[in-house]
mmCIF file of C-alpha atoms in Angstrom:
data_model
loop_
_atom_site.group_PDB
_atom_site.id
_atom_site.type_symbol
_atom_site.label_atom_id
_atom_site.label_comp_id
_atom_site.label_asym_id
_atom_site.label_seq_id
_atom_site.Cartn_x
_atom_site.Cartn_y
_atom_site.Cartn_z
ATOM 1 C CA UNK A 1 -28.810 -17.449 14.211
ATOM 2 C CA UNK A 2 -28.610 -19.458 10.691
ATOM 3 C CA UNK A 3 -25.648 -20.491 9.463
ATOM 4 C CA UNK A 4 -24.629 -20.325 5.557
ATOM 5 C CA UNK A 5 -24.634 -24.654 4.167
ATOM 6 C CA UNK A 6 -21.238 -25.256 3.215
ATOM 7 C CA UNK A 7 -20.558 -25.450 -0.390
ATOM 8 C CA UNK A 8 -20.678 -28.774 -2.210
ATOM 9 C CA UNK A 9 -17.377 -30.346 -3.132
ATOM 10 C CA UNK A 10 -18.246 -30.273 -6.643
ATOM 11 C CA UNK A 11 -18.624 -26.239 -6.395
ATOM 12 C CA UNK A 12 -14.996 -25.574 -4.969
ATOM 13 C CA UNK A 13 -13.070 -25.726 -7.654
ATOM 14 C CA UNK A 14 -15.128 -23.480 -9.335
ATOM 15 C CA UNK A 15 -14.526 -21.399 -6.719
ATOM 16 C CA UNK A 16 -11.123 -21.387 -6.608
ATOM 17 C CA UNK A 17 -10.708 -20.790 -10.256
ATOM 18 C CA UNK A 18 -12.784 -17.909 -9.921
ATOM 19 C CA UNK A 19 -10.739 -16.594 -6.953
ATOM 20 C CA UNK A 20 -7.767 -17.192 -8.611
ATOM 21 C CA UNK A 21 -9.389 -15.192 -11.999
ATOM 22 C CA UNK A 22 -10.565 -12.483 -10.034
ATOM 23 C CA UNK A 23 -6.966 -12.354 -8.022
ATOM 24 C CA UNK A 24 -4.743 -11.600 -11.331
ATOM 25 C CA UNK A 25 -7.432 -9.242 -13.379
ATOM 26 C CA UNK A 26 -6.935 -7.099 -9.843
ATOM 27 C CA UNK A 27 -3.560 -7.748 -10.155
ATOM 28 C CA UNK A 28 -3.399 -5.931 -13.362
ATOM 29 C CA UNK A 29 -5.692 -3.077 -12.540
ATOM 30 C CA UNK A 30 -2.870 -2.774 -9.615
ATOM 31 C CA UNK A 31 0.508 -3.129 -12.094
ATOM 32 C CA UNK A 32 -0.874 -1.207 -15.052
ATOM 33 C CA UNK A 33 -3.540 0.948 -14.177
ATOM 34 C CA UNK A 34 -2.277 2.712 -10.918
ATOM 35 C CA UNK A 35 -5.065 1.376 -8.851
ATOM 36 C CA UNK A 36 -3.508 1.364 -5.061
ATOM 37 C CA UNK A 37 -6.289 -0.132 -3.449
ATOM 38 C CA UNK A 38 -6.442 -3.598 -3.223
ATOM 39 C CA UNK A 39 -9.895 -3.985 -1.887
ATOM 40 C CA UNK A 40 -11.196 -1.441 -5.065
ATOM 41 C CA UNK A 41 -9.234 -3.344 -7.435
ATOM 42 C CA UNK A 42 -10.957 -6.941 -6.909
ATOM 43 C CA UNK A 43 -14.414 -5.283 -6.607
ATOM 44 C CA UNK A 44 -13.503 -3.894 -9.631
ATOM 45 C CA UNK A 45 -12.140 -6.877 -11.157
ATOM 46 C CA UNK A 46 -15.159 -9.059 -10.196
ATOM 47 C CA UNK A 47 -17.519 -6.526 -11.323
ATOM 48 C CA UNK A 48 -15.787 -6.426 -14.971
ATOM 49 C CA UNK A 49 -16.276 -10.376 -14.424
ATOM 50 C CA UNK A 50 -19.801 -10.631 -13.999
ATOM 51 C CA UNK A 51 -19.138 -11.502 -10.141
ATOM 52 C CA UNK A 52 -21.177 -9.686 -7.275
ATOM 53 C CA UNK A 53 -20.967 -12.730 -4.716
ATOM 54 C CA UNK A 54 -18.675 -11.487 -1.618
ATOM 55 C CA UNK A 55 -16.732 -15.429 -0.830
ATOM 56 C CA UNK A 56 -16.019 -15.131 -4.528
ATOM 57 C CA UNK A 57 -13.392 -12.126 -3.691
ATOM 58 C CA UNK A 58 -9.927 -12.838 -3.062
ATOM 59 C CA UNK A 59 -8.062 -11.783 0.072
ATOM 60 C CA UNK A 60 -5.281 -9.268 -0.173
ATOM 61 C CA UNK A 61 -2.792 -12.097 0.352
ATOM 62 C CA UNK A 62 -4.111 -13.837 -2.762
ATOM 63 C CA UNK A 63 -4.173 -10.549 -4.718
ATOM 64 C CA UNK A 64 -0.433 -9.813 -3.209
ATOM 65 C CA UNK A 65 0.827 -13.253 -4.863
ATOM 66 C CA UNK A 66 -0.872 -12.955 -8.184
ATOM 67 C CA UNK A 67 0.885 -9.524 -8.013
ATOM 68 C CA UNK A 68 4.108 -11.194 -7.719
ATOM 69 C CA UNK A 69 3.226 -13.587 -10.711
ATOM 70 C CA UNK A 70 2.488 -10.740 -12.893
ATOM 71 C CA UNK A 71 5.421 -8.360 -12.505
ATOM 72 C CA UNK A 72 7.753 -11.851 -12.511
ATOM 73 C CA UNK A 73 5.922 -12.400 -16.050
ATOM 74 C CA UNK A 74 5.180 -8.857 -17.255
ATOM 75 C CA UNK A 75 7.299 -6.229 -15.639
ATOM 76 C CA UNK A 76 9.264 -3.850 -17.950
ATOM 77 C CA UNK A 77 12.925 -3.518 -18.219
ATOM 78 C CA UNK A 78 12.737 -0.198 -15.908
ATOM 79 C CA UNK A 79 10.787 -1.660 -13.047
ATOM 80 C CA UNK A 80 14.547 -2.371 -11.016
ATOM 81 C CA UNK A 81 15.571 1.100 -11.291
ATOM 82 C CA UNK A 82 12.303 2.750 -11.076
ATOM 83 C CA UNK A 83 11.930 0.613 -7.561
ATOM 84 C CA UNK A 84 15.750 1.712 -6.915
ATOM 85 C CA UNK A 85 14.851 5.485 -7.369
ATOM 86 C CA UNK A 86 11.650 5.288 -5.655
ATOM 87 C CA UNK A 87 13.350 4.049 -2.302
ATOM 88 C CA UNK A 88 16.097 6.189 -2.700
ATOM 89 C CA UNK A 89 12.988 8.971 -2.605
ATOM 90 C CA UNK A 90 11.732 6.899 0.284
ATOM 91 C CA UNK A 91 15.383 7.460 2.434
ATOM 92 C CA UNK A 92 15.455 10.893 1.754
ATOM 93 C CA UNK A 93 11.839 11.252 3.032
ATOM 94 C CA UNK A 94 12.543 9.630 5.955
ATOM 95 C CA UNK A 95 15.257 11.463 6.279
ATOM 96 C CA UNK A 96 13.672 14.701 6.716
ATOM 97 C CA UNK A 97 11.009 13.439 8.609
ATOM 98 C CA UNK A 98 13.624 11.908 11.376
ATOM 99 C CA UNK A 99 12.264 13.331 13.636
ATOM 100 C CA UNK A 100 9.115 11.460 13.735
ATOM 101 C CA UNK A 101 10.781 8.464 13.018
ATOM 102 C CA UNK A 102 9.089 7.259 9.824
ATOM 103 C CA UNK A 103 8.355 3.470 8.450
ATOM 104 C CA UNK A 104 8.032 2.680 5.010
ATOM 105 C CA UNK A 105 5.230 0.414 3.831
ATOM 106 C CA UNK A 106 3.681 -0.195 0.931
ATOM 107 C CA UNK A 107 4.916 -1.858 -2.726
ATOM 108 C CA UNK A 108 7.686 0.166 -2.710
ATOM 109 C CA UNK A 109 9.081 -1.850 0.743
ATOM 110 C CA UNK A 110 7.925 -5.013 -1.024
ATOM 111 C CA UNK A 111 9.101 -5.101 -4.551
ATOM 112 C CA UNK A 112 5.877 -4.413 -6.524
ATOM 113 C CA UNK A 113 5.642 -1.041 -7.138
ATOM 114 C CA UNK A 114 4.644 -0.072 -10.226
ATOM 115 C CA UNK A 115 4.801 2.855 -12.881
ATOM 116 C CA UNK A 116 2.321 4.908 -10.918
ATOM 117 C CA UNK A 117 3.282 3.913 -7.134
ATOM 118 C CA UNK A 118 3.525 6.203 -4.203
ATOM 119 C CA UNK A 119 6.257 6.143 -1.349
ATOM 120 C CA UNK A 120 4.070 5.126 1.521
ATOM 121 C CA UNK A 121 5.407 6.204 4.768
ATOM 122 C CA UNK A 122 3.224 6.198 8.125
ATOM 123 C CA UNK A 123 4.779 7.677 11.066
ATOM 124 C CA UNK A 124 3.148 8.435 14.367
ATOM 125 C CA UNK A 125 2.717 11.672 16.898
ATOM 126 C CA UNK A 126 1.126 13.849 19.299
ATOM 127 C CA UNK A 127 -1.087 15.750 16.774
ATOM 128 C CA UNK A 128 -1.378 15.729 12.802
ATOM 129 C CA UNK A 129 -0.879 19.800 13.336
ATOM 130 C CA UNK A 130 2.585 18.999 14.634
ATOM 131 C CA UNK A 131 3.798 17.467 11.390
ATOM 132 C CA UNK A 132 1.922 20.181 9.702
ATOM 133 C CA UNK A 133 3.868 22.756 11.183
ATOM 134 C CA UNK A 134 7.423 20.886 10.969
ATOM 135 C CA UNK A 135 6.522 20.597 7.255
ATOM 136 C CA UNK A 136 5.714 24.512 6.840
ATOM 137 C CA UNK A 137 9.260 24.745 8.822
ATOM 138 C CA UNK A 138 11.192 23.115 6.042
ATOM 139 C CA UNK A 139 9.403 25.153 3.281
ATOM 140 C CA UNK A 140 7.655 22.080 1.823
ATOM 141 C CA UNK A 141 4.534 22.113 0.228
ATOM 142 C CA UNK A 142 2.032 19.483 0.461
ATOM 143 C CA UNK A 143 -1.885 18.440 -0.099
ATOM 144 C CA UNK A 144 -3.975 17.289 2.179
ATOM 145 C CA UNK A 145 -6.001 13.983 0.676
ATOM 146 C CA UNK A 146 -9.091 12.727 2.316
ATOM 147 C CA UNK A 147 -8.728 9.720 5.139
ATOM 148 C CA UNK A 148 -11.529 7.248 5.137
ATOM 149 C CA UNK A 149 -12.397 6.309 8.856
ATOM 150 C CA UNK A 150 -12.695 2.451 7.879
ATOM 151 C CA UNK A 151 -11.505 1.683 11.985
ATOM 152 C CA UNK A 152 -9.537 2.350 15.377
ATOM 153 C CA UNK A 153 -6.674 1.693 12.636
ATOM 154 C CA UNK A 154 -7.412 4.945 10.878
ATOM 155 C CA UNK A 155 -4.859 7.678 10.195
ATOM 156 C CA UNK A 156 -5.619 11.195 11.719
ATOM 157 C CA UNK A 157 -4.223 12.766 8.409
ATOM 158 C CA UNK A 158 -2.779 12.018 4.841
ATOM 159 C CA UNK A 159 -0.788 14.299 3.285
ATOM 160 C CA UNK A 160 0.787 13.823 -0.168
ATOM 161 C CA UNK A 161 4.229 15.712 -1.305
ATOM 162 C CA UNK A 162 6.968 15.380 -3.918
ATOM 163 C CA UNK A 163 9.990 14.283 -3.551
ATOM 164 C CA UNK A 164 12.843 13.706 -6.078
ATOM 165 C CA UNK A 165 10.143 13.731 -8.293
ATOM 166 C CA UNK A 166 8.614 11.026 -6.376
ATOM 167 C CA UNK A 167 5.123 11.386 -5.040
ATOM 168 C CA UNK A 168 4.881 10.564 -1.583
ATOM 169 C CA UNK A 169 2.020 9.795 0.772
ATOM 170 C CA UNK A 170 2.591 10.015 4.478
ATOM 171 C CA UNK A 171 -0.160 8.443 6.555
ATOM 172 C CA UNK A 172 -0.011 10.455 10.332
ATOM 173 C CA UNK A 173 -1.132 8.551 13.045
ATOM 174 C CA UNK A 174 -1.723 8.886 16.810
ATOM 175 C CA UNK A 175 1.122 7.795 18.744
ATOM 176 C CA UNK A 176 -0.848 5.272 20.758
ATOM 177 C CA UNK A 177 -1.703 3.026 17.420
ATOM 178 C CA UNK A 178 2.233 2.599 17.125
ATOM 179 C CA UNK A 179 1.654 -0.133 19.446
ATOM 180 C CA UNK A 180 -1.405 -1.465 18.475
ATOM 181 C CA UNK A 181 -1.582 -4.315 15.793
ATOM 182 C CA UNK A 182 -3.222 -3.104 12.928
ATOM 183 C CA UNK A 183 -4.578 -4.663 9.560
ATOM 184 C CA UNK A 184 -3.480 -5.014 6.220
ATOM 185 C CA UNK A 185 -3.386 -1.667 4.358
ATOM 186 C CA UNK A 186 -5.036 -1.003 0.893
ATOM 187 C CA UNK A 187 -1.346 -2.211 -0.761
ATOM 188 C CA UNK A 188 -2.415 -6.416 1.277
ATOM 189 C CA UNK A 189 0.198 -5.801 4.273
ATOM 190 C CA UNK A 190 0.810 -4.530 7.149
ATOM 191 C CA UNK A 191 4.427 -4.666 7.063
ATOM 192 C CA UNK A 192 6.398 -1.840 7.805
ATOM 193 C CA UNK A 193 10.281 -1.020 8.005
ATOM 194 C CA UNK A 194 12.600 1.780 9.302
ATOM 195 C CA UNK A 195 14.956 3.463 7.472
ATOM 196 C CA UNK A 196 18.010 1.404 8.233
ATOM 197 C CA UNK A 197 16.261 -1.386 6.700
ATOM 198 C CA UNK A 198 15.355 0.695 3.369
ATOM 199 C CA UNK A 199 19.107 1.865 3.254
ATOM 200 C CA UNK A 200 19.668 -2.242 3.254
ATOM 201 C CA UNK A 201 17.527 -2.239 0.923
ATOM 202 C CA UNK A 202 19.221 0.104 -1.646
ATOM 203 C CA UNK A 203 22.692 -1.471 -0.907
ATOM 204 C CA UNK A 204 21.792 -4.624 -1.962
ATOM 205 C CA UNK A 205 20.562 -3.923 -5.282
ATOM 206 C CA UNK A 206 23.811 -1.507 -5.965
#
C-alpha cells in the first residue's frame, strides 16, 4: 500500500486559500441559485474554478460557515420573515404528520435558508407505503422524487408536497436508522429537531 507524500509547507496556504475560495463560490451557488446540495455545489464551484483535485474540496462544515458569512454579508431584508414563514410551514407539517413523529433538518432548522429552500423533514416507520396511505387519508397530494442510494443512511422514499405555499420534502426512513448515527445530509448536518423545538424556534423571533 503507498501512501500520498504530505504536502510541502510552502503549498498549504495555497491550499487553504483555495479551500476557502472554493467554500464561498459554493456558498453562493447555495444562497442565490437554489442549489441544495452541498456536495454538487463545491464540485460545481471548483469546476467553474479550474479545480478537479479532490483535497482541494471543502468539507460541508467549511461550506456551512462560509454560508453563514454570506447571508451575515448579503442576505436581503426578507430573509427573517421568509425563515419565520417557512418554519411556521415546517410546524404545521409536523403537525399533520404527528403521527410519525417528524424532525426538522435542514437550513430551515439552522438559519440559512434561502429564497428557494425546502422544509426538510425526515421521519421514520414501518414502510414508506404507510405514509403513503396516511397522506392519501388526508387528501394531500404529493410527488414522489428520486432517492439516491449513496449508503445504509439512505431514505426508503422522498416525497415532496406544498404546504402554506411552502414546498416541503419529507425524507421516509426505516424505523431502525432512527437509532443509528448517520452522516451529514446534502444541507452539511446532521442535526435534527422535533417540533417543540421548532415552536421555540418561532417564539423567539416573535
Amino acid at each position: 500500500m503507498t501512501t500520498r507524500p504530505a504536502p510541502r509547507a510552502s503549498a498549504m496556504p495555497r491550499q487553504n486559500n483555495l479551500r476557502r475560495a472554493i467554500a464561498a463560490a459554493a456558498a453562493r451557488l447555495i444562497a442565490e441559485e437554489g442549489v441544495e446540495d452541498y456536495g454538487f455545489a463545491k464540485r460545481k464551484a471548483a469546476r467553474q474554478m479550474g479545480v478537479t483535485e479532490g483535497e482541494f474540496l471543502p468539507t460541508n462544515a467549511e461550506i456551512e460557515e462560509a454560508l453563514q458569512e454570506h447571508l451575515s454579508i448579503y442576505q436581503d431584508d426578507d430573509h427573517d420573515e421568509r425563515l419565520f414563514a417557512l418554519r411556521e410551514a415546517a410546524v404545521d407539517a409536523m403537525r399533520l404528520l404527528s403521527p410519525f413523529k417528524p424532525y426538522l433538518t435542514g437550513t430551515v432548522l439552522n438559519g440559512t435558508a434561502g429564497a428557494f429552500s425546502s422544509v426538510e423533514l425526515e421521519i421514520y416507520a414501518d414502510s414508506a407505503k404507510d405514509v403513503e396511505i396516511f397522506l392519501l387519508g388526508q387528501g394531500l397530494r404529493y410527488e414522489h422524487r428520486e432517492v439516491r442510494k449513496s449508503g445504509f443512511d439512505a431514505p426508503e422514499a422522498v416525497l415532496e408536497f406544498d404546504c402554506n405555499d411552502a414546498p416541503v420534502r419529507l425524507a421516509i426512513y426505516d424505523r431502525v436508522a432512527e437509532r443509528t448515527p448517520r452522516r451529514a445530509g446534502p444541507g452539511g448536518t446532521a442535526e435534527r429537531a422535533r417540533i417543540e423545538a421548532v415552536e421555540a424556534l418561532l417564539a423567539e423571533a416573535r
